[in-house]
Amino acid sequence: MLVSAKEMLDKAKAGHYAVGQFNINNLEWTKAILLTAQECNSPVILGVSEGAGKYMTGYKTVVGMVNGMIEELGITVPVALHLDHGSFDHCVKCIEAGFSSVMFDGSHDPIDVNVEKTKEIVALAHSKGVSVEAEVGSIGGEEDGVVGMGECADPKECKAIADLGIDFLAAGIGNIHGKYPENWAGLSFETLDAIQQLTGDMPLVLHGGTGIPVDMIKKAISLGVAKINVNTECQLSFAAATREYIEAGKDQQGKGFDPRKLLAPGTEAIKATVKEKMEIFGSIGKA
Ligand code: 13P
């Protein structure tokens, strides 16, 4: 059964580790992440962007697939199904479709508009037991066509949003979606520290988990980050393993073209990436 992400993230914040949000794109992704979480006895959050939701034909399909897999694969660790960077309308759609968690991303709106819309989503989501992530300060880079410049959040604005009864907060601290450029300045721990001072026990979310050095990840966790989002890294692992299979001509040997064989190395590669991240985040054995 799907669970809200609130309890697992409150526990992570108190226990000084982070739960991974791994974005899904299709059946292989979902299966690889769920099986790895179970094998590692780790809580997990499945992230779905609006674009990926559309690709998988809609949120009801996603809910059906994930619920079916949890039952048929015998998954017993806590699993949350979470809308990533949702607009107001898509948060409503996901809550209706059976997601257990949503992110309302009002970071591109003026703060007073962000506050008003976040408040409405909190009321609706909480009436159905669904957890809510809100965002202040945009995350840089490009994800699913949404481009952000990447700015550090204002800690006072973070406090204003945190006070609305949200369950966890994404705050820009110089993080970027996708690969980090050579000249990246790194995470702003000064900003993170100031945000944590004002928001107290609120679990903080670090987007753009791909390519952040391990020491920075650990420091961010020590300063209150309890959820880390990873998307691009699983895509890169999947693509590299699939490329290797095809370049070795394995798709032309016997029935190597069978999708169950063709997609297997990529699926295994996602599992290895997820396990590596769970080790770094410290969520193994915390289910
Ligand atoms: P990456 O693609 O950089 O791992 O970021 C994922 C993310 O933050 C999803 O919201």
Coordinates of C-alpha atoms and ligand atoms in Angstrom, one line a residue:
M1 CA 0.0 0.0 0.0
L2 CA 1.2 3.5 -0.8
V3 CA 1.9 5.8 2.2
S4 CA 2.2 9.5 2.5
A5 CA 5.9 10.7 2.6
K6 CA 5.4 12.6 5.9
E7 CA 6.2 9.9 8.4
M8 CA 9.2 8.5 6.5
L9 CA 10.7 12.0 6.1
D10 CA 10.1 13.1 9.7
K11 CA 11.9 9.9 10.8
A12 CA 14.7 10.6 8.4
K13 CA 15.2 14.2 9.6
A14 CA 15.2 13.0 13.2
G15 CA 17.6 10.1 12.4
H16 CA 20.0 12.3 10.2
Y17 CA 19.7 10.4 7.0
A18 CA 17.8 11.1 3.7
V19 CA 15.2 9.2 1.7
G20 CA 15.8 9.1 -2.0
Q21 CA 13.2 10.2 -4.5
F22 CA 13.9 8.4 -7.7
N23 CA 11.9 9.5 -10.7
I24 CA 10.1 6.9 -12.8
N25 CA 9.5 6.8 -16.6
N26 CA 8.1 3.4 -17.3
L27 CA 7.7 -0.2 -16.0
E28 CA 11.4 -1.0 -15.9
W29 CA 12.2 2.1 -13.8
T30 CA 9.4 1.4 -11.4
K31 CA 10.3 -2.3 -11.0
A32 CA 14.0 -1.6 -10.6
I33 CA 13.5 1.0 -7.9
L34 CA 10.9 -0.9 -5.9
L35 CA 12.9 -4.1 -5.9
T36 CA 16.0 -2.3 -4.8
A37 CA 14.2 -0.5 -2.0
Q38 CA 12.9 -3.9 -0.8
E39 CA 16.3 -5.5 -1.1
C40 CA 17.9 -2.7 0.9
N41 CA 15.0 -2.5 3.4
S42 CA 14.8 1.2 2.7
P43 CA 11.8 3.6 2.4
V44 CA 11.5 5.1 -1.0
I45 CA 9.7 7.9 -2.9
L46 CA 8.8 7.4 -6.6
G47 CA 8.8 10.7 -8.3
V48 CA 6.6 11.5 -11.4
S49 CA 7.1 14.7 -13.3
E50 CA 4.1 16.0 -15.3
G51 CA 5.9 15.0 -18.5
A52 CA 6.6 11.5 -17.3
G53 CA 3.0 11.2 -16.2
K54 CA 1.9 12.2 -19.7
Y55 CA 4.4 9.7 -21.2
M56 CA 3.0 6.9 -19.1
T57 CA -0.5 7.9 -20.5
G58 CA -1.8 9.6 -17.4
Y59 CA -1.7 9.5 -13.6
K60 CA -4.3 6.7 -13.2
T61 CA -2.1 4.4 -15.2
V62 CA 0.8 5.2 -12.9
V63 CA -1.2 4.6 -9.8
G64 CA -2.5 1.3 -11.2
M65 CA 1.0 0.2 -12.2
V66 CA 2.6 1.1 -8.9
N67 CA -0.1 -0.3 -6.7
G68 CA -0.1 -3.5 -8.7
M69 CA 3.6 -3.9 -8.5
I70 CA 3.7 -3.3 -4.7
E71 CA 1.2 -6.1 -4.3
E72 CA 2.6 -8.6 -6.8
L73 CA 6.2 -8.1 -6.0
G74 CA 5.5 -8.3 -2.3
I75 CA 6.9 -4.9 -1.5
T76 CA 6.6 -4.2 2.2
V77 CA 8.9 -1.2 2.7
P78 CA 7.2 2.3 2.8
V79 CA 6.6 3.6 -0.7
A80 CA 5.3 7.1 -1.5
L81 CA 4.1 8.0 -5.0
H82 CA 4.9 11.7 -5.4
L83 CA 4.1 14.3 -8.1
D84 CA 7.4 16.2 -8.9
H85 CA 7.2 19.9 -9.6
G86 CA 3.5 20.0 -10.0
S87 CA 1.3 22.9 -11.1
F88 CA -1.8 23.6 -9.1
D89 CA -4.1 21.7 -11.6
H90 CA -1.8 18.6 -11.7
C91 CA -1.6 18.4 -7.9
V92 CA -5.4 18.2 -7.9
K93 CA -5.4 15.5 -10.6
C94 CA -2.8 13.4 -8.8
I95 CA -4.6 13.7 -5.5
E96 CA -7.8 12.5 -7.2
A97 CA -5.9 9.7 -9.1
G98 CA -4.5 8.2 -5.9
F99 CA -1.0 9.6 -5.5
S100 CA 0.1 9.6 -1.8
S101 CA 2.2 12.8 -2.1
V102 CA 2.4 15.9 -4.2
M103 CA 4.9 18.7 -4.8
F104 CA 3.3 22.1 -5.5
D105 CA 5.9 24.2 -7.3
G106 CA 4.9 27.8 -6.9
S107 CA 8.5 29.0 -7.0
H108 CA 8.0 30.8 -10.2
D109 CA 5.1 32.9 -8.8
P110 CA 5.5 35.9 -6.6
I111 CA 5.7 34.8 -2.9
D112 CA 2.2 35.9 -2.0
V113 CA 0.7 33.9 -4.8
N114 CA 2.9 30.9 -3.9
V115 CA 1.6 31.2 -0.3
E116 CA -2.1 31.3 -1.4
K117 CA -1.9 28.4 -3.8
T118 CA 0.2 26.3 -1.4
K119 CA -2.3 26.8 1.3
E120 CA -5.1 25.5 -0.9
I121 CA -3.2 22.4 -2.0
V122 CA -2.3 21.7 1.7
A123 CA -6.0 21.8 2.7
L124 CA -7.1 19.5 -0.2
A125 CA -4.2 17.1 0.1
H126 CA -4.4 16.7 3.9
S127 CA -8.1 16.0 3.7
K128 CA -7.1 12.9 1.8
G129 CA -4.0 11.9 3.8
V130 CA -1.7 13.1 1.0
S131 CA 1.6 14.8 1.9
V132 CA 2.7 18.1 0.4
E133 CA 6.1 19.5 -0.7
A134 CA 6.4 23.2 -1.5
E135 CA 9.2 25.1 -3.1
V136 CA 10.9 28.4 -2.6
G137 CA 13.7 29.7 -4.8
S138 CA 13.9 27.9 -8.1
I139 CA 16.1 24.9 -8.9
G140 CA 18.4 25.6 -11.8
G141 CA 18.8 23.7 -15.0
E142 CA 16.2 22.1 -17.2
E143 CA 13.8 19.3 -16.4
D144 CA 11.0 18.2 -18.7
G145 CA 11.1 21.5 -20.5
V146 CA 10.9 23.5 -17.2
V147 CA 14.0 25.8 -17.1
G148 CA 15.2 27.5 -13.9
M149 CA 18.1 29.8 -13.4
G150 CA 18.9 28.4 -9.9
E151 CA 18.7 30.9 -7.2
C152 CA 19.2 30.7 -3.4
A153 CA 16.0 30.8 -1.5
D154 CA 15.2 33.6 0.9
P155 CA 15.1 32.0 4.4
K156 CA 12.3 34.3 5.5
E157 CA 10.1 33.2 2.5
C158 CA 11.0 29.6 3.4
K159 CA 9.6 30.2 6.9
A160 CA 6.4 31.8 5.5
I161 CA 5.8 28.7 3.3
A162 CA 6.8 26.2 6.1
D163 CA 4.3 27.8 8.4
L164 CA 1.4 26.8 6.0
G165 CA 1.4 23.2 7.3
I166 CA 3.3 21.7 4.4
D167 CA 5.1 18.4 5.2
F168 CA 8.5 19.1 3.6
L169 CA 10.2 22.0 1.8
A170 CA 12.4 22.3 -1.3
A171 CA 14.6 25.3 -1.1
G172 CA 17.0 26.4 -3.8
I173 CA 20.6 26.4 -2.5
G174 CA 22.5 26.6 -5.8
N175 CA 21.4 23.1 -6.9
I176 CA 20.7 22.3 -10.5
H177 CA 18.7 19.6 -12.4
G178 CA 20.8 17.5 -14.7
K179 CA 24.6 17.4 -14.9
Y180 CA 26.5 20.2 -13.0
P181 CA 28.6 22.5 -15.2
E182 CA 32.4 22.6 -14.7
N183 CA 32.3 26.0 -13.1
W184 CA 29.5 25.2 -10.6
A185 CA 29.9 27.1 -7.4
G186 CA 28.7 24.2 -5.2
L187 CA 25.8 24.2 -2.7
S188 CA 25.3 27.2 -0.5
F189 CA 25.5 25.7 3.0
E190 CA 25.2 29.2 4.5
T191 CA 21.7 29.4 2.9
L192 CA 20.8 25.9 4.0
D193 CA 21.9 26.6 7.6
A194 CA 19.9 29.8 7.7
I195 CA 16.8 28.0 6.3
Q196 CA 17.1 25.2 8.9
Q197 CA 17.5 27.7 11.7
L198 CA 14.1 29.3 10.8
T199 CA 12.2 26.2 9.8
G200 CA 13.2 23.9 12.7
D201 CA 12.0 20.3 12.3
M202 CA 10.7 20.7 8.8
P203 CA 12.4 18.0 6.5
L204 CA 14.3 19.8 3.7
V205 CA 14.5 18.6 0.1
L206 CA 17.5 18.7 -2.1
H207 CA 16.6 18.5 -5.8
G208 CA 19.2 17.9 -8.5
G209 CA 20.8 14.9 -6.7
T210 CA 22.7 13.8 -9.8
G211 CA 26.4 14.6 -9.6
I212 CA 26.5 16.3 -6.2
P213 CA 29.8 15.1 -4.6
V214 CA 29.3 12.7 -1.6
D215 CA 30.9 15.1 0.9
M216 CA 28.4 17.8 0.0
I217 CA 25.5 15.3 0.2
K218 CA 26.6 14.4 3.7
K219 CA 26.9 17.9 4.8
A220 CA 23.5 18.8 3.4
I221 CA 22.0 15.9 5.4
S222 CA 23.7 17.2 8.6
L223 CA 22.0 20.5 8.0
G224 CA 18.5 19.1 7.7
V225 CA 18.1 17.6 4.2
A226 CA 15.9 14.5 4.6
K227 CA 14.9 13.9 0.9
I228 CA 17.1 13.9 -2.1
N229 CA 15.8 13.7 -5.7
V230 CA 17.6 11.7 -8.3
N231 CA 16.5 11.5 -11.9
T232 CA 19.2 12.1 -14.5
E233 CA 21.7 9.6 -13.0
C234 CA 19.3 6.7 -13.5
Q235 CA 18.7 7.8 -17.1
L236 CA 22.5 7.9 -17.7
S237 CA 23.0 4.5 -16.2
F238 CA 20.2 3.0 -18.2
A239 CA 21.4 4.5 -21.4
A240 CA 25.1 3.5 -20.9
A241 CA 24.1 -0.2 -20.2
T242 CA 21.8 -0.3 -23.1
R243 CA 24.4 1.2 -25.4
E244 CA 26.9 -1.4 -24.3
Y245 CA 24.5 -4.3 -25.0
I246 CA 23.7 -3.1 -28.5
E247 CA 27.3 -2.1 -29.4
A248 CA 28.4 -5.6 -28.3
G249 CA 25.9 -6.9 -30.9
K250 CA 24.0 -8.8 -28.2
D251 CA 20.6 -7.7 -29.6
Q252 CA 21.5 -9.7 -32.8
Q253 CA 22.5 -12.9 -31.0
G254 CA 19.8 -15.5 -30.6
K255 CA 16.7 -13.7 -29.2
G256 CA 18.7 -10.8 -27.9
F257 CA 16.2 -8.4 -29.5
D258 CA 13.4 -9.6 -27.1
P259 CA 12.6 -6.4 -25.1
R260 CA 12.8 -8.4 -21.9
K261 CA 16.5 -9.1 -22.8
L262 CA 17.2 -5.8 -24.5
L263 CA 16.0 -3.7 -21.5
A264 CA 17.5 -6.0 -18.8
P265 CA 21.0 -4.5 -18.6
G266 CA 19.6 -1.0 -18.3
T267 CA 17.2 -2.1 -15.6
E268 CA 20.1 -3.8 -13.6
A269 CA 22.1 -0.5 -14.0
I270 CA 19.2 1.5 -12.5
K271 CA 19.2 -0.9 -9.6
A272 CA 22.9 -0.4 -9.0
T273 CA 22.6 3.4 -9.1
V274 CA 19.6 3.4 -6.7
K275 CA 21.5 1.1 -4.2
E276 CA 24.6 3.3 -4.4
K277 CA 22.5 6.4 -3.6
M278 CA 20.7 4.7 -0.8
E279 CA 24.0 3.8 0.8
I280 CA 25.2 7.4 0.5
F281 CA 21.9 8.8 1.8
G282 CA 22.0 6.4 4.8
S283 CA 18.4 5.0 4.2
I284 CA 19.4 1.3 4.1
G285 CA 17.8 -0.7 6.8
K286 CA 15.5 2.2 7.8
A287 CA 12.2 0.8 6.5
Ligands
13P1 P1 18.5 15.3 -11.3 O1 17.9 15.0 -12.6 O2 19.6 16.3 -11.4 O3 19.0 14.1 -10.5 O4 17.4 16.0 -10.4 C1 16.2 15.3 -10.1 C2 15.2 16.2 -9.4 O5 15.5 17.1 -8.7 C3 13.8 15.9 -9.6 O6 13.0 16.9 -9.1

